Coordinates of C-alpha atoms in Angstrom, one line a residue:
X25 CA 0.0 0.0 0.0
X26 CA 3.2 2.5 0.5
X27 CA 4.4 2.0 -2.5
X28 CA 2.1 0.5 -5.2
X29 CA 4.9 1.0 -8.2
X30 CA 7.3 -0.5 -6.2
X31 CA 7.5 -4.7 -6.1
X32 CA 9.8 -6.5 -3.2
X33 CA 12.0 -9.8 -4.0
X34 CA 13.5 -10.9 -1.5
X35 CA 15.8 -14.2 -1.5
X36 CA 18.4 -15.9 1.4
X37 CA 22.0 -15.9 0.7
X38 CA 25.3 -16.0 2.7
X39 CA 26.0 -12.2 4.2
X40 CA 29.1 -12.0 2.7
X41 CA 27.2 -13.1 -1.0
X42 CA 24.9 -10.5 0.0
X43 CA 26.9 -7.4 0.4
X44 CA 29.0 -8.6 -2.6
X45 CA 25.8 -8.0 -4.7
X46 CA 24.4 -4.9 -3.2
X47 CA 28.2 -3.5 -4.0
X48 CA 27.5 -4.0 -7.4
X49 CA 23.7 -3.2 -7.6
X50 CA 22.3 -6.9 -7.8
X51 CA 20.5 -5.7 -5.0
X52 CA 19.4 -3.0 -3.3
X53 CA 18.9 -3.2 0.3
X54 CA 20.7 -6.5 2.9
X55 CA 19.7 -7.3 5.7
X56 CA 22.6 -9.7 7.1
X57 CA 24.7 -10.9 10.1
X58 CA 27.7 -10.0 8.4
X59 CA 30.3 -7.7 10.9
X60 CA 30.0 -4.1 11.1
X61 CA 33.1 -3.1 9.5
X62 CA 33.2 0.2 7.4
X63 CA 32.6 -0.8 3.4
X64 CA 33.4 1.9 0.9
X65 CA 30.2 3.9 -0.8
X66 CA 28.0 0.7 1.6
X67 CA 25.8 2.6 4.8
X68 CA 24.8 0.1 7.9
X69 CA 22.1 0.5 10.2
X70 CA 22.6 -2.1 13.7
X71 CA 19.2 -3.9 13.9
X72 CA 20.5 -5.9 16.5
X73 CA 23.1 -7.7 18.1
X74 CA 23.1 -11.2 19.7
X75 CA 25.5 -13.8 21.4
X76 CA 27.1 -16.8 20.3
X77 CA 26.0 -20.0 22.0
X78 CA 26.5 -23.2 22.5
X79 CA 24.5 -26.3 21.3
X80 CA 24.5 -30.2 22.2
X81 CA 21.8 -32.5 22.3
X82 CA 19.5 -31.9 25.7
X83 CA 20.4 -35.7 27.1
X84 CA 24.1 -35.1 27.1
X85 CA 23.9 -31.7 29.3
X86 CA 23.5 -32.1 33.2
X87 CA 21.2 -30.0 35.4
X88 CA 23.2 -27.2 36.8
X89 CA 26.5 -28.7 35.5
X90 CA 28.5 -27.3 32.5
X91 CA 29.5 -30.4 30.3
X92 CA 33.3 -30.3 29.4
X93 CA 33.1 -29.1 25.5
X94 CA 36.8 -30.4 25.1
X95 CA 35.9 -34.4 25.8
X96 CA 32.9 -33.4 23.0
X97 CA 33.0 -34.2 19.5
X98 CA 32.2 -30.7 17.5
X99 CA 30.2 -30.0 14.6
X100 CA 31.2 -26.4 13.1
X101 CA 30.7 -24.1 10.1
X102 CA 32.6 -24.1 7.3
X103 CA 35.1 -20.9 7.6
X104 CA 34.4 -19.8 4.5
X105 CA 31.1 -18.4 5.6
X106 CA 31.8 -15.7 7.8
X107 CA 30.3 -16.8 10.4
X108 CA 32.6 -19.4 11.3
X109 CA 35.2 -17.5 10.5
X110 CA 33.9 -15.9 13.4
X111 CA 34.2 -19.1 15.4
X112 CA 37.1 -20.1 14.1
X113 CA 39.3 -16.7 14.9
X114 CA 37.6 -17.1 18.3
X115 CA 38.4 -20.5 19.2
X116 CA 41.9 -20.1 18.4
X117 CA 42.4 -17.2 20.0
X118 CA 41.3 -18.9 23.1
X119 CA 43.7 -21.7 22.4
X120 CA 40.7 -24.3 22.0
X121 CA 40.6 -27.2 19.2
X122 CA 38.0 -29.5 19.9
X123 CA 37.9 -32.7 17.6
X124 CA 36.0 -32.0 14.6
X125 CA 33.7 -34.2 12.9
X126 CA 32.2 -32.1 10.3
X127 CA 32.0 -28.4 9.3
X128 CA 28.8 -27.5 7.6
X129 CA 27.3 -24.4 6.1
X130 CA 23.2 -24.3 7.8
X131 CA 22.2 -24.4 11.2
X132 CA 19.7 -27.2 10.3
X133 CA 22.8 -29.7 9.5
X134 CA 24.6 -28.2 12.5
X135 CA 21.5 -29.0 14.6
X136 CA 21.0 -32.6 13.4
X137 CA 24.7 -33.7 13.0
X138 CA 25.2 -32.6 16.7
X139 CA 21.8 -34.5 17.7
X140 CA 22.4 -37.8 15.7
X141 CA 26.6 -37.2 16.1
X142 CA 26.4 -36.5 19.9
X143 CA 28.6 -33.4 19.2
X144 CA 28.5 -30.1 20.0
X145 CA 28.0 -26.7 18.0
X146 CA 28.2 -23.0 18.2
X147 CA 25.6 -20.7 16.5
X148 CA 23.2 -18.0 17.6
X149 CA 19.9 -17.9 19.0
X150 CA 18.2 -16.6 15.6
X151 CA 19.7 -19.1 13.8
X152 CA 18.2 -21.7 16.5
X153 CA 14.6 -20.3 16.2
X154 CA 15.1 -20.7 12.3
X155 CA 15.4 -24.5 13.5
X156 CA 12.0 -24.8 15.5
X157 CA 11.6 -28.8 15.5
X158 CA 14.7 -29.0 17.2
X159 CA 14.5 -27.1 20.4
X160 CA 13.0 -29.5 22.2
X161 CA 16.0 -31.8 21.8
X162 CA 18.7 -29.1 22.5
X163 CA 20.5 -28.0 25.7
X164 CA 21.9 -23.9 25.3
X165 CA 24.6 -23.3 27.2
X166 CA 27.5 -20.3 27.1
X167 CA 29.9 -20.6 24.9
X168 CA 33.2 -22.5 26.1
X169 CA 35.0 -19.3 25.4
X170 CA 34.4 -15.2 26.5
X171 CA 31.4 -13.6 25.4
X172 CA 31.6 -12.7 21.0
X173 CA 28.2 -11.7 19.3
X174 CA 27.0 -11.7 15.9
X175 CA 25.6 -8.3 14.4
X176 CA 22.3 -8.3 12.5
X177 CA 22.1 -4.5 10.3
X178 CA 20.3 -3.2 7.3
X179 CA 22.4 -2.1 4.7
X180 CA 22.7 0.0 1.5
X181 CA 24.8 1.7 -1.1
X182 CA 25.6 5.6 0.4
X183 CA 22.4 8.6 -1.0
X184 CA 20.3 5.7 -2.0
X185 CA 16.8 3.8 -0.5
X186 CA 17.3 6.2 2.6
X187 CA 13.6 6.3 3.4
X188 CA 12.9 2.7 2.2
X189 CA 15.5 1.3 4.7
X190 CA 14.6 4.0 7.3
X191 CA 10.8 2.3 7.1
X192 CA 12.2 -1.3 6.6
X193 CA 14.7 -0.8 9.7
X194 CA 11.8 0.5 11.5
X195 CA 9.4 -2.4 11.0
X196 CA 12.0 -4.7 11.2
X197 CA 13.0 -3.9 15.0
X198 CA 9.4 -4.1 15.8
X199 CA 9.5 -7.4 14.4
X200 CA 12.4 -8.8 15.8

C-alpha cells in the first residue's frame, strides 16, 4: 500500500554473498549478520546484536553442571562463511581445538549432526529459532569461550533507498 509502483523480491544468501551484490547493484537493500566493518560507498544501520551460543543435544547436558566441551565431539561451520570465521578466529584465540567431525554451512545440519553425532556446535539464538523442531532436543549453554556476538544490520549503497530502509529498519526492529 506505500508503495504500489514499487515490487519486493526478496531471497536468502550468505552475508558475505549478500553485500557482494548490493556493491555492485544486484541488490538494493541487505539485511545480514555480516560484521559491522566500514565498506566503501555501503551505509549500515545495527538492527540488532546477539551472542554466540553453545548447542549439544539436551540428554548429554546435566542439570546445573557445565558439560566439558573439550571431551565433546564438535560440529562447526565451514570458515568460508563468515560466520565461522567468526568461530574459528575465536576459538583459536582462546587456544581451543576440539575434535571435529564435520564443518557445515546451515544451522539445520549443525542442529542434526550434533543430535544424531552426539557433538557439539556454536551458532546464535536466531539461527536456533530458524530450526523450531529442534529445540525441544537441544541444551543452550554459554559458549566454552568469552562472550563474542553476531551483528544483524540493514544495509545500503551511500544517498540511496534512505527512506525505504529507514521504514524497513523501522518495522523490522518491531519485528524482531
Amino acid at each position: 500500500q506505500m508503495w504500489p509502483d514499487r515490487s519486493l523480491l526478496t531471497r536468502t544468501g550468505r552475508s558475505d554473498h549478500l553485500l557482494e551484490d548490493l556493491k555492485e547493484q544486484r541488490l538494493d537493500i541487505s539485511i545480514s549478520g555480516h560484521s559491522t566493518e566500514l565498506i566503501d560507498g555501503i551505509n549500515h544501520h545495527e538492527l540488532i546484536s546477539e551472542p554466540l551460543i553453545a548447542v549439544l543435544p539436551r540428554d548429554m547436558a546435566e542439570e546445573g553442571r557445565r558439560p566439558d566441551l573439550s571431551l565433546i565431539p564438535m560440529i562447526k561451520f565451514n570458515i568460508d562463511f563468515p560466520l565461522g570465521r567468526m568461530i574459528d578466529a575465536q576459538m583459536k584465540r582462546c587456544r581451543l581445538s576440539p575434535r571435529i567431525l564435520a564443518s557445515v554451512d546451515t544451522t539445520q545440519s549443525l542442529v542434526s549432526l550434533c543430535k544424531d553425532l552426539k557433538a557439539w556446535g556454536i551458532t546464535t539464538p536466531l539461527s536456533i529459532l530458524d530450526t523450531p523442531t529442534a529445540i525441544d532436543d537441544l541444551a543452550i549453554i554459554p559458549t566454552p569461550f568469552p562472550l563474542i556476538t553476531r551483528t544483524i544490520s540493514i544495509w545500503h549503497r551511500e544517498g540511496e533507498f534512505a527512506t525505504t530502509v529507514s521504514h524497513i529498519r523501522s518495522i523490522a526492529e518491531t519485528v524482531i
